[in-house]
Coordinates of C-alpha atoms and ligand atoms in Angstrom, one line a residue:
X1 CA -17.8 -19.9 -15.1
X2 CA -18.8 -16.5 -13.5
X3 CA -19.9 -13.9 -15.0
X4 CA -18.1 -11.1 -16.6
X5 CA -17.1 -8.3 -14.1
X6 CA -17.3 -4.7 -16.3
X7 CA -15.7 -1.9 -15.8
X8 CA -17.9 1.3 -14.4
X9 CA -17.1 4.4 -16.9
X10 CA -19.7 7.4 -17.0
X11 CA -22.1 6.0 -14.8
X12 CA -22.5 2.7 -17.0
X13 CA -20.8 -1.2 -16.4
X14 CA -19.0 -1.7 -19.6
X15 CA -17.4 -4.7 -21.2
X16 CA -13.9 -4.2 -21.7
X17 CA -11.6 -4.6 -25.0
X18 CA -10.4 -7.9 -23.7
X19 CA -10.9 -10.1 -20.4
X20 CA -8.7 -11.4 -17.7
X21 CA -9.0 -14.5 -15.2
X22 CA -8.7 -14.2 -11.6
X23 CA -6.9 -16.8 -10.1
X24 CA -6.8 -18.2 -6.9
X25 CA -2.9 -18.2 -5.5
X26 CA -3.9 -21.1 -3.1
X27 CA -5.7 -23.3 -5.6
X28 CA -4.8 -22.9 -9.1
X29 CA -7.6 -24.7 -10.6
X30 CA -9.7 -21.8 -8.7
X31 CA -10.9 -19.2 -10.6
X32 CA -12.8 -16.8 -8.8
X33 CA -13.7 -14.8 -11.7
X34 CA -13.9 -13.4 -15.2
X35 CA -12.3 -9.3 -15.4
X36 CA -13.1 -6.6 -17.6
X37 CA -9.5 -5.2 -19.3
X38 CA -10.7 -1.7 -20.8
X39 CA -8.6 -0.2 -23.9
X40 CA -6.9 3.3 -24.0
X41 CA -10.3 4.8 -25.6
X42 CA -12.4 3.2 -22.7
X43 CA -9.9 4.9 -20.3
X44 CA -9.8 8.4 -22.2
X45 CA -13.6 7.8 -21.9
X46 CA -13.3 7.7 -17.9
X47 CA -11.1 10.3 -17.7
X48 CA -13.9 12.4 -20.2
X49 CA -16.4 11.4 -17.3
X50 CA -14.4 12.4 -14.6
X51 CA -14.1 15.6 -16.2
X52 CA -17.1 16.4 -17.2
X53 CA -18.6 15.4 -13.4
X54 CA -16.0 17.7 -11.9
X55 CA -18.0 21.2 -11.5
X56 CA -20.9 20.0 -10.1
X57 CA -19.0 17.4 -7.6
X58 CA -16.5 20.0 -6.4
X59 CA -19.5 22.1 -5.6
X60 CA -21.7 19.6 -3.9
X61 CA -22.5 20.0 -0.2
X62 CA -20.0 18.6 2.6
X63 CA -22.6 17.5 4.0
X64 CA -23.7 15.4 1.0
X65 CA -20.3 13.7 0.5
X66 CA -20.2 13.3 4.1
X67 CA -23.3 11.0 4.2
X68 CA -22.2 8.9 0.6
X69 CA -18.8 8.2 2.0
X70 CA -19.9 7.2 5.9
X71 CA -22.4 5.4 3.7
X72 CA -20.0 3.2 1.5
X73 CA -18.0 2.8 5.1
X74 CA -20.6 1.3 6.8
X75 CA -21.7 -1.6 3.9
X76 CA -18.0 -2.2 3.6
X77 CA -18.2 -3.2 7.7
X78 CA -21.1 -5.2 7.2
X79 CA -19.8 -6.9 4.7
X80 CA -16.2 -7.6 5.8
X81 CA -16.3 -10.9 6.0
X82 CA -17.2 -11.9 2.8
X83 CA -15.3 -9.1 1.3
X84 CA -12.1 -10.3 3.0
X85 CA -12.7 -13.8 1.9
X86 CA -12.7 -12.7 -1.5
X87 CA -9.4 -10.8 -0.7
X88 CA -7.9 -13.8 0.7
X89 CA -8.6 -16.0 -2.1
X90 CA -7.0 -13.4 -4.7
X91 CA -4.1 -12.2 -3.1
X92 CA -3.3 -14.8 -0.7
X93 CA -2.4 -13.6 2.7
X94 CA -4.7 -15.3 5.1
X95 CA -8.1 -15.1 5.9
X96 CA -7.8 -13.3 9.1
X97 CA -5.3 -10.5 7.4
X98 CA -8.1 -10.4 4.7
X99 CA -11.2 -9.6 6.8
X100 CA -8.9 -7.2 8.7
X101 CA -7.4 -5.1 5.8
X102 CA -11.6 -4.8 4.4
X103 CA -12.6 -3.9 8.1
X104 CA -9.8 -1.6 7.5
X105 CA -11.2 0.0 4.1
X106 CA -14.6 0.6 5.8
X107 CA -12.8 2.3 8.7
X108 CA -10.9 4.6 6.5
X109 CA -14.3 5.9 4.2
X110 CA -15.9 6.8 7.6
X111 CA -12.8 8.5 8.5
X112 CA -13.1 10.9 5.4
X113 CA -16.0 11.0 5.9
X114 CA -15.8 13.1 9.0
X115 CA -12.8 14.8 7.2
X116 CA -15.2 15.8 4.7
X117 CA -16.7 18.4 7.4
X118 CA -13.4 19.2 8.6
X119 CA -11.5 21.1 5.6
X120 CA -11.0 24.4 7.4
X121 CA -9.5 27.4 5.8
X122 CA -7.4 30.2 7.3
X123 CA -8.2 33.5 7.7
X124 CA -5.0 36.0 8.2
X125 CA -4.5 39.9 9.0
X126 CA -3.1 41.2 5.8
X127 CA 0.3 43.2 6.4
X128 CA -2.2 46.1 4.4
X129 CA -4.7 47.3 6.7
X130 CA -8.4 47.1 5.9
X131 CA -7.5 44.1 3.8
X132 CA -9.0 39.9 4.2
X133 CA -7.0 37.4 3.3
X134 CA -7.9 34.2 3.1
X135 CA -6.6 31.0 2.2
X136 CA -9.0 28.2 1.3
X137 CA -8.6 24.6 0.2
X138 CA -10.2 23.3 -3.2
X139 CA -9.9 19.8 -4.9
X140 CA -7.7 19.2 -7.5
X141 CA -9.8 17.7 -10.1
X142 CA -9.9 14.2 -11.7
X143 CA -7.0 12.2 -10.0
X144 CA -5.9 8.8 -12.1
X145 CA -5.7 6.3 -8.9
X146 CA -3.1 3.7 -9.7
X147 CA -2.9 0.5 -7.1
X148 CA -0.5 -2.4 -6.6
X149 CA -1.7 -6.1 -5.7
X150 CA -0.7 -6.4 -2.0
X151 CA -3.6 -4.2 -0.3
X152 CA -6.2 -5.2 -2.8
X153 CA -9.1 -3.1 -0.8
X154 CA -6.8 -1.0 1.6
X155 CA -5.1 0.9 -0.7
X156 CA -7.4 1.8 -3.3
X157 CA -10.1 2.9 0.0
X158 CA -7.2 5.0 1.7
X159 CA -6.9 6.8 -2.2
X160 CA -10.4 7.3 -3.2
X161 CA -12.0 8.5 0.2
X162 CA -9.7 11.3 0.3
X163 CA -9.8 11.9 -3.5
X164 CA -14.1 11.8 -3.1
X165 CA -14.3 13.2 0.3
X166 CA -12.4 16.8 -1.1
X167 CA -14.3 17.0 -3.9
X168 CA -12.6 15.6 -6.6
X169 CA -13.3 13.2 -9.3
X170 CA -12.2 9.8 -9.6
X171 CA -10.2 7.0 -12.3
X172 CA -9.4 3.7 -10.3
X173 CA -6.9 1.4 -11.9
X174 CA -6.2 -1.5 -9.7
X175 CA -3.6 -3.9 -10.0
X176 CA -4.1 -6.7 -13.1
X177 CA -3.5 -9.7 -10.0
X178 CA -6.5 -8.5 -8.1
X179 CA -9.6 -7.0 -9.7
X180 CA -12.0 -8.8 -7.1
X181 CA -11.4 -6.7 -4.3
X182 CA -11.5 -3.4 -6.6
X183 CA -14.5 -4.6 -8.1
X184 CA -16.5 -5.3 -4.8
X185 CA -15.6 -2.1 -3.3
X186 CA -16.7 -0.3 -6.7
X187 CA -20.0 -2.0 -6.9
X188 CA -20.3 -0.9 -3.3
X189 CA -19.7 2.7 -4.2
X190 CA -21.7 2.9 -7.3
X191 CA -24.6 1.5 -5.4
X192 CA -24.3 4.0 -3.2
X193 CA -25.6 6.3 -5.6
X194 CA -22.2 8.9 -6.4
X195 CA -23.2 11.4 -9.5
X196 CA -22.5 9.9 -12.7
X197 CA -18.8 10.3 -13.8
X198 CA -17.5 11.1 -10.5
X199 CA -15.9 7.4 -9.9
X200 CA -15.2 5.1 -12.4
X201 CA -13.5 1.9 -12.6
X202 CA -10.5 1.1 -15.4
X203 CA -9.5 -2.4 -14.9
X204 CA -7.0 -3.3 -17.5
X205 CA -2.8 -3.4 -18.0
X206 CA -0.5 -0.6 -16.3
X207 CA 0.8 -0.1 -20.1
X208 CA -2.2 0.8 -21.3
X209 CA -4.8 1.9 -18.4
X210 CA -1.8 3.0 -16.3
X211 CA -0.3 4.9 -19.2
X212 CA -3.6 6.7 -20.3
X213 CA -3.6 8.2 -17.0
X214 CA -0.6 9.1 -16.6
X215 CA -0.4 10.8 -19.5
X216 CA -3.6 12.7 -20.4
X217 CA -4.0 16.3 -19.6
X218 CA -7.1 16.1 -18.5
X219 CA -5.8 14.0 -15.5
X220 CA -5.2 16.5 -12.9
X221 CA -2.8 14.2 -10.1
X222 CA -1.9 10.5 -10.1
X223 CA -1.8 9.2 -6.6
X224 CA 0.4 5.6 -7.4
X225 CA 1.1 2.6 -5.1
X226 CA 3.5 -0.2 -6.5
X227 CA 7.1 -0.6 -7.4
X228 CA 9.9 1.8 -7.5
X229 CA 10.9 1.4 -11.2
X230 CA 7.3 1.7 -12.5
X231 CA 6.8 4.5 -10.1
X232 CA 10.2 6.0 -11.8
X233 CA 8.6 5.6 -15.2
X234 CA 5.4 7.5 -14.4
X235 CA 7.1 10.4 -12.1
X236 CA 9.3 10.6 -15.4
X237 CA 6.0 11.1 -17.5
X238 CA 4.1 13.1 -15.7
X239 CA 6.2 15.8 -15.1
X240 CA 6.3 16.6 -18.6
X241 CA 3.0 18.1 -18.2
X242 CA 3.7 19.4 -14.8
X243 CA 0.8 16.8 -13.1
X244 CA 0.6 16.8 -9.3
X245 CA 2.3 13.3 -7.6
X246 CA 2.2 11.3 -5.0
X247 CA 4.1 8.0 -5.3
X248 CA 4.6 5.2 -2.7
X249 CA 7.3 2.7 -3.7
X250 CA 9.4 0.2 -2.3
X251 CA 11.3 -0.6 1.1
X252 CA 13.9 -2.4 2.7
X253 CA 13.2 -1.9 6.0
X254 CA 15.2 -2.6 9.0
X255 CA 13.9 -3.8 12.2
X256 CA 17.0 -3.1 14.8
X257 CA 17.3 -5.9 17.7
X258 CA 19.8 -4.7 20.4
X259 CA 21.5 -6.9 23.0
X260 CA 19.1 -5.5 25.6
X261 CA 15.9 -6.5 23.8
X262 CA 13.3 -8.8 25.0
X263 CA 14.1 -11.5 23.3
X264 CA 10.2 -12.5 22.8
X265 CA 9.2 -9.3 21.6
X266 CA 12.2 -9.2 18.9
X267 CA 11.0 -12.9 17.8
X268 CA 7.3 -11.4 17.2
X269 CA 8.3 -8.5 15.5
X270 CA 10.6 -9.9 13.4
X271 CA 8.0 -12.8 12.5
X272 CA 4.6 -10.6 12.1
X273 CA 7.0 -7.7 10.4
X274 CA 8.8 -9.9 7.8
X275 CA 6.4 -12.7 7.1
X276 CA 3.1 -12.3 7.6
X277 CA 1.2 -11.3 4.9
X278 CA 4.0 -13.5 3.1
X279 CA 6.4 -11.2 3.2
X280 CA 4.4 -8.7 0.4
X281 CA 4.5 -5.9 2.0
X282 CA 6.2 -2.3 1.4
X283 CA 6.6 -1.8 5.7
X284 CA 7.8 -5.3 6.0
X285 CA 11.2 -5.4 7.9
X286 CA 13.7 -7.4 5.3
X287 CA 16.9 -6.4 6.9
X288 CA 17.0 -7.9 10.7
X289 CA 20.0 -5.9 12.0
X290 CA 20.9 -7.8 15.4
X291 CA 23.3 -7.3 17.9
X292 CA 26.1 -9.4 18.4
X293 CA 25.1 -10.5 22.3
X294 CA 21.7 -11.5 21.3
X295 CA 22.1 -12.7 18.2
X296 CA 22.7 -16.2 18.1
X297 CA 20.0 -16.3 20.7
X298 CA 17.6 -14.5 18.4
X299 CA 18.7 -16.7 15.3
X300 CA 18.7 -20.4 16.4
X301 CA 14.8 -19.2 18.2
X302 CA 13.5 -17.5 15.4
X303 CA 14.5 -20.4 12.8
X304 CA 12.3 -22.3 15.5
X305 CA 9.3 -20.6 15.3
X306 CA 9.6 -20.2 11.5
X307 CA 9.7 -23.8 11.4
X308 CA 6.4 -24.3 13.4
X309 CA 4.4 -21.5 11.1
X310 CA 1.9 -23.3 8.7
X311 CA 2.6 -21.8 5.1
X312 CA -1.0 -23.4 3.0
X313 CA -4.2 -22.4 2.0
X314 CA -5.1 -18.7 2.8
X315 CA -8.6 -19.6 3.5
X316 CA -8.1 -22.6 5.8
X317 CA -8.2 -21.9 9.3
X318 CA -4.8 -21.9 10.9
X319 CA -2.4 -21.0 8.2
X320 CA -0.2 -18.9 8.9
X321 CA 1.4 -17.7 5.9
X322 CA -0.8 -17.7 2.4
X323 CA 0.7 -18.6 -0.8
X324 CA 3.2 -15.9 -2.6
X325 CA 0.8 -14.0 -5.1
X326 CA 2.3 -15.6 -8.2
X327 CA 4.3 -17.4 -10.5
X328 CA 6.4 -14.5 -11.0
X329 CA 6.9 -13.2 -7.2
X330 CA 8.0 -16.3 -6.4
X331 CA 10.9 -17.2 -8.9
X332 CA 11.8 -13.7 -7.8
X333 CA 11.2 -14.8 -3.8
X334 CA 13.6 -17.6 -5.2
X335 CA 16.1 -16.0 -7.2
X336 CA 16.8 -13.7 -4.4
X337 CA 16.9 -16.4 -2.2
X338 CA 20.2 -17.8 -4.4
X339 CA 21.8 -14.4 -5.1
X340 CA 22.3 -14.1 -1.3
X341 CA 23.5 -17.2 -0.9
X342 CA 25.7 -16.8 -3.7
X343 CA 27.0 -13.6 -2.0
X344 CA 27.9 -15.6 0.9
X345 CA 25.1 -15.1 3.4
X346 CA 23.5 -18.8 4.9
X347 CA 20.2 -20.0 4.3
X348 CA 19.2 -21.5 7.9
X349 CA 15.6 -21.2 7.5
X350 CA 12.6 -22.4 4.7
X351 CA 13.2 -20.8 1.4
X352 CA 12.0 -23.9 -0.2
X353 CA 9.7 -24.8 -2.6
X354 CA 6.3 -26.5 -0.6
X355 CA 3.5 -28.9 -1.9
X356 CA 0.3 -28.6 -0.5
X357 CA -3.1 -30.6 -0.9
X358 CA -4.0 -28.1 -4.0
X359 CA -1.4 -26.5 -6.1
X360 CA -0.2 -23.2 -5.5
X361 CA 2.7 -20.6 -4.7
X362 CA 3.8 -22.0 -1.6
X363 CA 7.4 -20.8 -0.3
X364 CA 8.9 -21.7 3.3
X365 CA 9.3 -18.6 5.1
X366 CA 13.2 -18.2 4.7
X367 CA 16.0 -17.1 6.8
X368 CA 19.1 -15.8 5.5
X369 CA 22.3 -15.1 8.5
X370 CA 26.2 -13.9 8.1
X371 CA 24.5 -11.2 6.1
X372 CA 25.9 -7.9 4.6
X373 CA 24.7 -4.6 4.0
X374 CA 26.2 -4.2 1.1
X375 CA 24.7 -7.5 -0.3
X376 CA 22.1 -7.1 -3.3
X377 CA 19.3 -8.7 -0.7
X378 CA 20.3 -6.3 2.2
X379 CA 19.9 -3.5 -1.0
X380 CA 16.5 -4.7 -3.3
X381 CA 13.1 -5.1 -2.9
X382 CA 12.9 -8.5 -2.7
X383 CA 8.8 -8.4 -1.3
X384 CA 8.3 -12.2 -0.1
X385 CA 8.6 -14.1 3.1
X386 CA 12.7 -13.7 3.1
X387 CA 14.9 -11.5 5.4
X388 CA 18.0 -11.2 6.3
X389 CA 20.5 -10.9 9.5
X390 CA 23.3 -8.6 9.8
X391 CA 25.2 -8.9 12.4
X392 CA 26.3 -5.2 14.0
X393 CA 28.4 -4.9 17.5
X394 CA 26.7 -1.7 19.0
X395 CA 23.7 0.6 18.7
X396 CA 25.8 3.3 16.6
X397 CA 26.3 0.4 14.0
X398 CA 22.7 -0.7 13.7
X399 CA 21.8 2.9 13.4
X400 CA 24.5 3.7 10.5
X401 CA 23.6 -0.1 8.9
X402 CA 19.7 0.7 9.3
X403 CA 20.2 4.4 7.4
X404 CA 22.5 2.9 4.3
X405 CA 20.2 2.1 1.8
X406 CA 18.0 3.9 -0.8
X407 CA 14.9 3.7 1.0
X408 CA 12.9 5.2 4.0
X409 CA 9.5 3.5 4.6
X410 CA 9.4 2.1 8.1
X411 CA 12.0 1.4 10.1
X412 CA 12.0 -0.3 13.5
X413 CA 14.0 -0.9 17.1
X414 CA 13.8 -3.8 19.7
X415 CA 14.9 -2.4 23.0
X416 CA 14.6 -2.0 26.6
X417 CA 16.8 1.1 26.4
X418 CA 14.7 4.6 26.7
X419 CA 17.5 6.0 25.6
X420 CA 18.1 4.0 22.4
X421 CA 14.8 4.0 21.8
X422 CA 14.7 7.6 22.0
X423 CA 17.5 8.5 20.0
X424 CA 16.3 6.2 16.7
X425 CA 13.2 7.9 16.3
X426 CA 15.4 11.1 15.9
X427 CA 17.9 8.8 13.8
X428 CA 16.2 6.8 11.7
X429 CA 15.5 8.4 8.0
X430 CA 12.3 6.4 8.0
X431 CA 8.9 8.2 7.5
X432 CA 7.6 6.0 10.0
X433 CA 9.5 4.2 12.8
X434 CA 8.3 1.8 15.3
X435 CA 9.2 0.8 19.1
X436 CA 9.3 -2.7 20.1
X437 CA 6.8 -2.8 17.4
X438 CA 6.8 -4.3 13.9
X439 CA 7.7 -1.8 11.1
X440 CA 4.4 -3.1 9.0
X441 CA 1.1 -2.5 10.8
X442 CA 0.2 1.2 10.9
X443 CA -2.6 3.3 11.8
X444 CA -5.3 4.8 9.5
X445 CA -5.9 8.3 10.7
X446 CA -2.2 9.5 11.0
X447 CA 0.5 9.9 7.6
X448 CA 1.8 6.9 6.0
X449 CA 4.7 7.2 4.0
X450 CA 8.6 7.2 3.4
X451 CA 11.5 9.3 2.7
X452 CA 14.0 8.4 -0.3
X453 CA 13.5 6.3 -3.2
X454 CA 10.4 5.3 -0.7
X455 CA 8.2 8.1 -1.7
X456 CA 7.8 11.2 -3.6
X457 CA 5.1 13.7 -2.8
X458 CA 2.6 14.5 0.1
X459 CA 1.9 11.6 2.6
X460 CA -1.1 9.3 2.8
X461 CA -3.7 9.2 5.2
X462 CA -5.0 10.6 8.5
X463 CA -5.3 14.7 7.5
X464 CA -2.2 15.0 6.1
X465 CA -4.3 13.2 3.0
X466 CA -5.4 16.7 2.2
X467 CA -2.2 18.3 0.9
X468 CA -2.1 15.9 -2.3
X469 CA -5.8 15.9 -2.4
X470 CA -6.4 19.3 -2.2
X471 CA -4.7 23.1 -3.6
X472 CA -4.8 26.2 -1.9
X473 CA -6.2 29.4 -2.6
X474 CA -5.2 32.9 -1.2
X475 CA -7.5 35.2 -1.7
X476 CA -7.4 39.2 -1.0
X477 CA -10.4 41.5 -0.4
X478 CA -11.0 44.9 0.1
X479 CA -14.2 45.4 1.7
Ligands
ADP1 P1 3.5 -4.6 -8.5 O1 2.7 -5.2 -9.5 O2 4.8 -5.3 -8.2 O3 2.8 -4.1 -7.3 P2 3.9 -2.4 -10.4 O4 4.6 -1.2 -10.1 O5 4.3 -3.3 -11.5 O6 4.1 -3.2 -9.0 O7 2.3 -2.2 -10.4 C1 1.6 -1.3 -9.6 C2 0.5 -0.7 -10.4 O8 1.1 0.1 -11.5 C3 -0.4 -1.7 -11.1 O9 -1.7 -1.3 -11.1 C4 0.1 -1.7 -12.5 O10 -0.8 -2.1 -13.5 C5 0.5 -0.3 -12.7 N1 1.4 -0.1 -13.8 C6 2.4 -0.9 -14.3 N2 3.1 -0.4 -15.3 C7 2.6 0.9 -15.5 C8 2.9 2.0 -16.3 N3 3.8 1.9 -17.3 N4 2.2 3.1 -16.2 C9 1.2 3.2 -15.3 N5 0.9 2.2 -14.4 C10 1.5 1.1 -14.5

């Protein structure tokens, strides 16, 4: 058995209260390691850190938190490899999508990185002569990071670099399923030498880590990735004491297929969008809303292809689709799955059960036609390798059809038409939307996020990071 993986709190690696195991999705008898789970006082004592590091880190030089973060960027490139083979095997989406989402995370640290240099204030006339005004930018101070499963590296980088890079002090609390990848990219920043107290690491339950966080006065902004009703719960909580938010939730994203698409790209971004990475995650396109002159076209190929995609070990070289992340996501991949047929759509496509040489989560990417909008799997999160067809008869009816729900992440068109095309990205009540591209795959330097129940607060990413990471100041002088 490995060794025991500690928590980082106030510059030391500390045992937690209890431990977890980290299981591999593709190989139950696999696991990859032994998790620190810290307590409420071992999270009120991060949070004390964080505090108490918060002068001095606010004040260091740009040019200082420049060179640690282009620092931890570069040693997270070097080592994306092994770093997304350790992804892989914890959260199961293949190797290839591993090694990319940690190339990814080292990508995003250099970005802030530069951003460190770039925090420009304003200076205005004053509407009173002889007067300065001037309004500048300061960090926020300690910010509780709170991270869901399915980006095990990408998320927590694209939360901490902007949260470091502006100054402000840091609480990590990953997701329970996946405290290998939060752990590696830790170590990584602790060994790059950051001041004492300025990061630490709270591995440990969203009831009680989560909570602390959320919570605590001291805890100055809690920037949260994961579901909607958790996300709910803590907007709910920390509004009581007025704490700044930023909260990504679900989707159900639509990718729009009109009778002029080509039919090829439609196939590939329905596949990459609504199954790779198993389905698991928030951009993935779960509603397929196709018109009627392509559609049976578009159905009877893409029940092909999903046929020929190899669902089995993330790690082995070919798969295609990686195990569902566990027990749990899957009887929910499944129970949706059954509700929809129940509701009267037809399952033409995988949704079963698969064996593989080693036993794990594996679920036949499924296809679900003769869909509804109004059907509790064209209206939930369902997050798994399953999506759905409606059937619309013109543009104007995949654009109302793609707008009706309670979400706004990413939302997508398959056209030829300029004119279509042009008109969605006007249309659509997405945050993001995507042409003849899928609606999950996004850049790193330009705003991720959702409109709705999707998302509540300033985007993510890119500079637009700064307005959750960041205050303004006006300040007046009279020379
Ligand atoms: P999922 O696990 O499906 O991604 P969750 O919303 O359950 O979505 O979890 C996302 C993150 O929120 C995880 O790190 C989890 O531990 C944390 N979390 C869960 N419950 C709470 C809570 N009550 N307060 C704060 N954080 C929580």
């Amino acid at each position: 058995m490995t060794d025991l993986h500690r928590n980082y709190i106030a510059g030391e690696w500390v045992a937690g209260a209890d431990t977890a195991k980290n299981i591999n999705p593709s190989d139950l008898s696999d696991v990859i390691g032994v998790y620190a789970r810290a307590d409420k006082a071992q999270a009120d004592a991060a949070i004390g850190a964080a505090r108490a590091a918060f002068p001095s880190w606010a004040a260091s030089s740009v040019q200082d938190r420049a060179n640690w973060l282009d620092a931890i960027g570069n040693t997270i490139l070097a080592r994306k490899d092994e770093l997304g083979r350790l992804l892989s095997r914890e959260e199961g989406k293949t190797l290839p999508e591993g090694v990319g989402e940690a190339a990814r995370a080292g990508q995003i640290f250099k970005f802030f990185a530069g951003e460190t240099l770039r925090l420009a204030g304003e200076k205005i006339p004053s509407v009173r002569p002889g007067i300065d005004v001037e309004v500048t930018r300061e960090p926020i101070g300690v910010i509780g990071l709170i991270t869901p499963w399915n980006f095990p590296i990408a998320i927590p980088a694209w939360k901490i670099a902007p949260a470091l890079a502006y100054g402000n002090c840091v609480v990590f609390k990953p997701a329970e399923l996946v405290p290998g990848s939060a752990w590696a990219l830790a170590e990584i920043i602790v060994n790059a030498g950051v001041p004492k107290g300025v990061f630490n690491l709270v591995m440990g339950r969203g009831s009680i880590v989560g909570e602390a966080l959320v919570n605590d006065r001291r805890v100055d902004g809690i920037s949260f990735t994961g579901s909607v009703a958790t996300g709910r719960a803590i907007a709910a909580k920390a509004i009581q004491r007025m704490a700044k938010l930023q909260l990504e939730m679900g989707g159900k994203n639509p990718l729009i297929v009109l009778d002029d698409a080509d039919l090829a790209v439609a196939l590939n971004c329905a596949i990459n969008g609504a199954y790779f990475s198993t389905g698991q995650r928030c951009t993935a396109s779960s509603r397929l809303i196709v018109g009627a002159g392509i559609h049976d076209r578009f159905v009877s190929a893409l029940s092909d292809r999903l046929a020929k995609l190899k669902v089995d070990d993330a790690l082995a070289p070919g798969t295609d689709i990686g195990p569902v992340v566990d027990e749990a996501q899957l009887k929910q991949d499944l129970d949706y799955i059954g509700i929809g047929q129940k509701e009267g759509a037809k399952l033409v496509a995988g949704g079963q059960v698969l064996e593989r040489s080693k036993k794990g989560h594996y679920l036949a990417p499924a296809l679900l036609t003769e869909a509804t909008n109004a059907m509790r799997t064209s209206r939930e999160e369902i997050f798994g390798p399953v999506a759905s067809v409606i059937r619309v008869q013109d543009y104007d009816e995949a654009v109302s059809v793609a707008n009706d729900t309670d979400f706004g992440l990413s939302a997508g068109i398959v056209t030829t038409s300029l004119k279509h095309a042009s008109h969605f990205k006007r249309a659509s009540e997405a945050g993001m939307v995507m042409v003849n591209l899928p609606t999950a795959g996004v850049d790193y330097h330009v705003p991720f996020g959702g409109r709705k129940g999707s998302s509540y607060g300033p985007r993510e990413q890119g500079r637009y990071a700064r307005e959750f990471f960041t205050v303004v100041k006006t300040a007046y002088t009279l020379p």
